[in-house]
Amino acid sequence: MPTLNFTHFSGAVPRYGGYSLEQTDGVLYLVPGTLAVRRYDPFENIDGLLLEVVKAGAVVAGREPFLEYCIAHKMLPLRDVEFWRHGDFFAPRPKEGQPIVDALVAFAGRHGLPIWEGIVTTTYPARYAQRLMALHLDENDDVAYLARYEAARRACQSSGAVPVCTLVLTLLDFYLQWIEGLDGVAFPIRHADWLMAYGQEKTPRLTAQVYDLTTCINLAYALLTAGQGKAVRQCKHCGKFFIAEDRRAEYCSPRCRGAYNSKMTRKRVKERSLREGQ
Ligand SMILES: [Zn+2]
C-alpha cells in the first residue's frame, strides 16, 4: 500500500440568501430562504469558522433554562430525538430561547446549515456532572415519537431545513469537545467527493470536496489541532475565545496574562492582610 499524500480538502457548503424561523408540528426550524443558493468553502478561513462555532456553542452551554428543561425531562445523553418525545423547547418558549436562536440565525447566515442526517447526541457542560449521576432513567416503551422524528427528518431532506434543537446540540457538542475536553477523536466524513490524482509523483494525491458543514467543521478542527498542534481556547482573564499556538495556552494576550497575575497577587495580598489582621 503506497503512502497517500492528503494535500487538499475543500468545502462546497450551500449557503442561502437568508434563513428564517418556522414552526411545524410544534417544532421550531431554521429554514433556508428561497434566494439562490451559493456554495462557499469553510476551509478558506478555518480560524474564523472554529471561533464562531465555539462562540455559538458557548451561548448554548451557558443557557440555564434550556439545559434545565433537558435535565428535567431526564434527557441523558442529550439527543435531538428526545425533543420529539418530550416536546420542543424552542417553539413554545420564544422568550427563553431567544438568545440561542439569535446566535444560531447569525451563525447560519454566515456559514449555512449542516445536513440533518442522523440522531445528534451530546452531553451536558461539566457543571452538571453531579446532577447527572443522581439521574435515574425511566424505562419507556412508547416509541411513537421515533416515527414522528423520522418523518420530520425526511421532510427536511429536500428543503434543507434543520430543527433548532438539532443545531443547538451540534454546536454544544463542539463547545464541549474543544473547551471542556470531551473526547471526540473520530468522526464520519459525510457527503464528500473523493478524488485520487496521480502522475509522475511517487505518492498519489487524495483530495476531497465536502458538502456538509458538520464534516467541514470536524475536518477543520482536526487540521488545526492534530495537524498544526494549535488549539481553540478561552482566555482565563477576559473570557474571549482564541486560536492558541498550543493547547496549554491560557491567555489570549500577554496583556491578559499580566492583568490576571496582578489580580491574583492583589487577591493574595488582601487575603494575607485579612489573616494577619485577625
Ligand atoms: Zn484575554
Short mmCIF file of C-alpha atoms and ligand atoms in Angstrom, two decimals:
data_model
loop_
_atom_site.label_atom_id
_atom_site.label_comp_id
_atom_site.label_asym_id
_atom_site.label_seq_id
_atom_site.Cartn_x
_atom_site.Cartn_y
_atom_site.Cartn_z
CA MET A 1 0.00 0.00 0.00
CA PRO A 2 1.59 3.30 -1.04
CA THR A 3 1.68 6.25 1.30
CA LEU A 4 -1.13 8.58 0.42
CA ASN A 5 -0.49 12.24 0.28
CA PHE A 6 -3.52 14.16 1.55
CA THR A 7 -2.97 17.50 0.02
CA HIS A 8 -6.29 19.16 -0.01
CA PHE A 9 -9.74 19.44 1.48
CA SER A 10 -12.12 21.95 0.05
CA GLY A 11 -15.66 22.67 1.08
CA ALA A 12 -18.71 23.37 -1.04
CA VAL A 13 -21.30 24.07 1.61
CA PRO A 14 -24.61 25.57 0.49
CA ARG A 15 -25.35 29.00 1.87
CA TYR A 16 -28.65 30.67 1.10
CA GLY A 17 -29.55 34.32 0.92
CA GLY A 18 -31.04 34.10 4.40
CA TYR A 19 -32.60 31.80 6.97
CA SER A 20 -35.90 32.19 8.71
CA LEU A 21 -37.66 30.54 11.63
CA GLU A 22 -40.67 28.34 11.00
CA GLN A 23 -42.80 26.18 13.22
CA THR A 24 -44.07 22.80 12.03
CA ASP A 25 -45.93 20.37 14.32
CA GLY A 26 -44.73 22.21 17.42
CA VAL A 27 -41.05 22.16 16.45
CA LEU A 28 -39.04 25.26 15.56
CA TYR A 29 -36.89 25.01 12.41
CA LEU A 30 -34.32 27.16 10.69
CA VAL A 31 -35.38 27.20 7.06
CA PRO A 32 -33.27 28.36 4.11
CA GLY A 33 -34.67 31.31 2.15
CA THR A 34 -35.74 30.92 -1.44
CA LEU A 35 -32.95 33.05 -2.87
CA ALA A 36 -30.36 31.33 -5.00
CA VAL A 37 -28.01 29.06 -3.15
CA ARG A 38 -24.30 29.83 -3.26
CA ARG A 39 -21.66 27.38 -2.22
CA TYR A 40 -18.74 28.50 -0.10
CA ASP A 41 -15.58 26.91 1.21
CA PRO A 42 -15.33 26.85 5.04
CA PHE A 43 -11.64 25.89 4.75
CA GLU A 44 -10.82 29.37 3.43
CA ASN A 45 -10.91 30.71 6.96
CA ILE A 46 -10.52 27.84 9.41
CA ASP A 47 -9.68 30.02 12.43
CA GLY A 48 -12.67 32.28 11.88
CA LEU A 49 -15.04 29.36 11.40
CA LEU A 50 -13.89 27.49 14.52
CA LEU A 51 -14.12 30.62 16.67
CA GLU A 52 -17.69 31.28 15.53
CA VAL A 53 -18.66 27.65 16.17
CA VAL A 54 -17.32 27.75 19.72
CA LYS A 55 -18.90 31.15 20.42
CA ALA A 56 -22.32 29.89 19.36
CA GLY A 57 -21.75 26.67 21.35
CA ALA A 58 -20.86 28.74 24.41
CA VAL A 59 -24.18 30.57 24.17
CA VAL A 60 -25.93 27.17 24.39
CA ALA A 61 -23.66 25.89 27.18
CA GLY A 62 -24.37 29.00 29.24
CA ARG A 63 -28.15 28.94 28.85
CA GLU A 64 -29.66 27.54 32.05
CA PRO A 65 -33.38 27.49 31.03
CA PHE A 66 -32.61 25.24 28.07
CA LEU A 67 -30.34 22.86 29.98
CA GLU A 68 -32.75 22.78 32.93
CA TYR A 69 -35.54 21.78 30.57
CA CYS A 70 -33.42 18.91 29.23
CA ILE A 71 -32.40 17.67 32.64
CA ALA A 72 -35.98 17.94 33.96
CA HIS A 73 -37.01 15.54 31.17
CA LYS A 74 -34.10 13.25 32.02
CA MET A 75 -32.51 13.61 28.63
CA LEU A 76 -29.33 11.65 29.12
CA PRO A 77 -27.46 11.72 26.86
CA LEU A 78 -28.81 14.80 25.13
CA ARG A 79 -30.28 13.60 21.83
CA ASP A 80 -32.28 15.68 19.40
CA VAL A 81 -34.85 12.89 19.05
CA GLU A 82 -35.81 13.46 22.72
CA PHE A 83 -37.48 16.72 21.73
CA TRP A 84 -39.97 14.69 19.69
CA ARG A 85 -40.64 12.56 22.76
CA HIS A 86 -40.97 15.34 25.35
CA GLY A 87 -41.79 18.33 23.18
CA ASP A 88 -39.60 21.01 21.67
CA PHE A 89 -38.03 23.58 23.97
CA PHE A 90 -37.86 26.41 21.44
CA ALA A 91 -41.26 26.56 19.71
CA PRO A 92 -43.34 27.15 22.89
CA ARG A 93 -40.75 29.39 24.64
CA PRO A 94 -39.74 32.13 22.21
CA LYS A 95 -38.56 34.41 25.01
CA GLU A 96 -36.41 31.91 26.89
CA GLY A 97 -34.95 30.53 23.68
CA GLN A 98 -34.26 33.94 22.14
CA PRO A 99 -30.52 34.32 22.94
CA ILE A 100 -29.76 30.88 21.49
CA VAL A 101 -31.98 31.38 18.44
CA ASP A 102 -30.37 34.76 17.71
CA ALA A 103 -26.91 33.19 17.84
CA LEU A 104 -28.00 30.39 15.51
CA VAL A 105 -29.61 32.68 12.94
CA ALA A 106 -26.44 34.79 12.83
CA PHE A 107 -24.28 31.69 12.54
CA ALA A 108 -26.39 30.19 9.73
CA GLY A 109 -26.30 33.47 7.80
CA ARG A 110 -22.51 33.30 7.72
CA HIS A 111 -21.88 29.56 7.47
CA GLY A 112 -25.06 27.83 6.32
CA LEU A 113 -26.59 24.78 7.96
CA PRO A 114 -25.31 21.24 8.35
CA ILE A 115 -27.22 18.41 6.69
CA TRP A 116 -29.68 16.87 9.16
CA GLU A 117 -28.88 13.23 8.91
CA GLY A 118 -28.93 11.01 11.98
CA ILE A 119 -29.69 11.48 15.65
CA VAL A 120 -27.44 14.19 17.10
CA THR A 121 -26.09 13.31 20.54
CA THR A 122 -24.07 15.15 23.16
CA THR A 123 -23.97 15.64 26.93
CA TYR A 124 -24.11 18.49 29.48
CA PRO A 125 -21.44 21.01 30.50
CA ALA A 126 -19.18 19.75 33.30
CA ARG A 127 -21.01 21.77 35.98
CA TYR A 128 -23.95 19.32 35.63
CA ALA A 129 -21.83 16.23 36.38
CA GLN A 130 -23.12 15.71 39.93
CA ARG A 131 -26.75 16.04 38.95
CA LEU A 132 -26.32 13.60 36.08
CA MET A 133 -25.07 10.93 38.46
CA ALA A 134 -28.24 11.29 40.51
CA LEU A 135 -30.44 10.94 37.43
CA HIS A 136 -32.26 7.66 37.02
CA LEU A 137 -33.77 6.92 33.67
CA ASP A 138 -37.26 5.56 33.28
CA GLU A 139 -37.94 2.65 31.02
CA ASN A 140 -40.34 3.89 28.41
CA ASP A 141 -41.74 1.60 25.76
CA ASP A 142 -43.57 4.25 23.80
CA VAL A 143 -41.64 4.62 20.58
CA ALA A 144 -44.21 6.51 18.51
CA TYR A 145 -42.06 9.62 18.76
CA LEU A 146 -39.36 7.87 16.71
CA ALA A 147 -41.70 7.67 13.73
CA ARG A 148 -42.56 11.37 14.09
CA TYR A 149 -38.86 12.18 14.24
CA GLU A 150 -38.09 10.16 11.12
CA ALA A 151 -40.97 11.75 9.20
CA ALA A 152 -39.76 15.23 10.15
CA ARG A 153 -36.22 14.38 9.12
CA ARG A 154 -37.31 13.07 5.75
CA ALA A 155 -39.42 16.17 5.11
CA CYS A 156 -36.34 18.32 5.73
CA GLN A 157 -34.17 16.43 3.26
CA SER A 158 -35.38 18.35 0.23
CA SER A 159 -35.87 21.73 1.89
CA GLY A 160 -32.53 21.81 3.75
CA ALA A 161 -34.30 22.94 6.93
CA VAL A 162 -32.84 21.88 10.30
CA PRO A 163 -34.61 21.90 13.69
CA VAL A 164 -33.23 24.49 16.08
CA CYS A 165 -32.77 21.81 18.77
CA THR A 166 -30.64 19.68 16.41
CA LEU A 167 -28.42 22.62 15.58
CA VAL A 168 -28.18 23.56 19.26
CA LEU A 169 -26.90 20.10 20.22
CA THR A 170 -24.44 20.08 17.31
CA LEU A 171 -22.90 23.36 18.47
CA LEU A 172 -22.98 22.40 22.14
CA ASP A 173 -21.10 19.22 21.26
CA PHE A 174 -18.33 21.18 19.54
CA TYR A 175 -18.09 23.52 22.52
CA LEU A 176 -17.80 20.62 24.97
CA GLN A 177 -15.20 18.83 22.84
CA TRP A 178 -12.99 21.84 22.32
CA ILE A 179 -13.32 23.75 25.58
CA GLU A 180 -14.22 21.12 28.16
CA GLY A 181 -12.13 18.39 26.53
CA LEU A 182 -14.94 15.92 25.85
CA ASP A 183 -13.44 13.09 23.83
CA GLY A 184 -14.05 13.46 20.15
CA VAL A 185 -11.26 11.92 18.17
CA ALA A 186 -13.26 10.09 15.48
CA PHE A 187 -15.96 11.45 13.21
CA PRO A 188 -17.60 10.33 9.96
CA ILE A 189 -16.73 12.12 6.75
CA ARG A 190 -20.10 12.62 5.11
CA HIS A 191 -21.17 13.99 1.76
CA ALA A 192 -17.75 14.25 0.17
CA ASP A 193 -16.43 13.54 -3.30
CA TRP A 194 -13.04 11.90 -3.18
CA LEU A 195 -10.61 12.30 -5.99
CA MET A 196 -7.37 10.39 -6.45
CA ALA A 197 -4.85 12.14 -8.63
CA TYR A 198 -1.62 10.51 -9.79
CA GLY A 199 1.02 11.15 -12.36
CA GLN A 200 4.77 11.30 -12.18
CA GLU A 201 4.86 11.74 -8.41
CA LYS A 202 5.67 8.81 -6.13
CA THR A 203 2.70 9.45 -3.86
CA PRO A 204 -0.79 9.72 -5.26
CA ARG A 205 -2.76 12.71 -4.05
CA LEU A 206 -6.09 12.28 -2.37
CA THR A 207 -8.35 15.30 -2.39
CA ALA A 208 -11.87 15.71 -1.12
CA GLN A 209 -14.63 18.17 -1.72
CA VAL A 210 -17.00 18.25 1.24
CA TYR A 211 -20.65 19.35 1.03
CA ASP A 212 -21.65 19.07 4.68
CA LEU A 213 -20.94 21.80 7.20
CA THR A 214 -20.57 19.47 10.23
CA THR A 215 -17.96 17.40 8.39
CA CYS A 216 -16.13 20.58 7.36
CA ILE A 217 -16.03 21.79 10.97
CA ASN A 218 -14.71 18.43 12.21
CA LEU A 219 -12.05 18.35 9.49
CA ALA A 220 -11.06 21.98 10.08
CA TYR A 221 -10.62 21.26 13.79
CA ALA A 222 -8.57 18.12 13.08
CA LEU A 223 -6.32 20.03 10.69
CA LEU A 224 -5.81 22.79 13.24
CA THR A 225 -5.24 20.68 16.35
CA ALA A 226 -3.82 17.34 15.20
CA GLY A 227 -2.22 18.89 12.12
CA GLN A 228 -0.76 22.16 13.31
CA GLY A 229 -0.75 21.47 17.05
CA LYS A 230 -2.89 24.52 17.75
CA ALA A 231 -5.99 24.70 19.91
CA VAL A 232 -9.22 26.63 20.42
CA ARG A 233 -9.02 28.12 23.91
CA GLN A 234 -10.90 30.51 26.16
CA CYS A 235 -8.92 33.27 27.87
CA LYS A 236 -8.76 32.80 31.63
CA HIS A 237 -8.86 36.56 32.16
CA CYS A 238 -11.23 38.15 29.61
CA GLY A 239 -13.22 35.07 28.51
CA LYS A 240 -12.56 35.65 24.80
CA PHE A 241 -12.14 32.59 22.56
CA PHE A 242 -8.91 32.50 20.58
CA ILE A 243 -6.72 30.23 18.47
CA ALA A 244 -3.70 29.28 20.55
CA GLU A 245 -0.32 28.13 19.28
CA ASP A 246 -0.51 25.23 21.70
CA ARG A 247 -3.16 23.66 23.89
CA ARG A 248 -1.64 24.74 27.19
CA ALA A 249 -2.14 28.43 26.43
CA GLU A 250 -4.40 30.10 28.98
CA TYR A 251 -4.47 33.76 27.94
CA CYS A 252 -5.40 35.46 24.68
CA SER A 253 -2.59 38.03 25.03
CA PRO A 254 0.41 38.97 27.21
CA ARG A 255 -1.76 41.81 28.47
CA CYS A 256 -4.41 39.42 29.81
CA ARG A 257 -1.72 37.24 31.39
CA GLY A 258 -0.30 40.30 33.16
CA ALA A 259 -3.72 41.51 34.24
CA TYR A 260 -4.69 38.09 35.59
CA ASN A 261 -1.42 37.70 37.50
CA SER A 262 -1.64 41.10 39.13
CA LYS A 263 -5.29 40.43 40.01
CA MET A 264 -4.20 37.23 41.74
CA THR A 265 -1.34 39.00 43.51
CA ARG A 266 -3.71 41.67 44.81
CA LYS A 267 -6.08 38.94 45.97
CA ARG A 268 -3.31 37.12 47.84
CA VAL A 269 -2.08 40.33 49.48
CA LYS A 270 -5.62 41.13 50.57
CA GLU A 271 -6.15 37.64 51.96
CA ARG A 272 -2.88 37.80 53.87
CA SER A 273 -3.64 41.16 55.39
CA LEU A 274 -7.08 39.89 56.43
CA ARG A 275 -5.49 36.86 58.08
CA GLU A 276 -2.87 38.96 59.84
CA GLY A 277 -5.47 41.47 60.95
CA GLN A 278 -7.44 38.79 62.84
ZN ZN B 1 -7.92 37.78 27.25
#
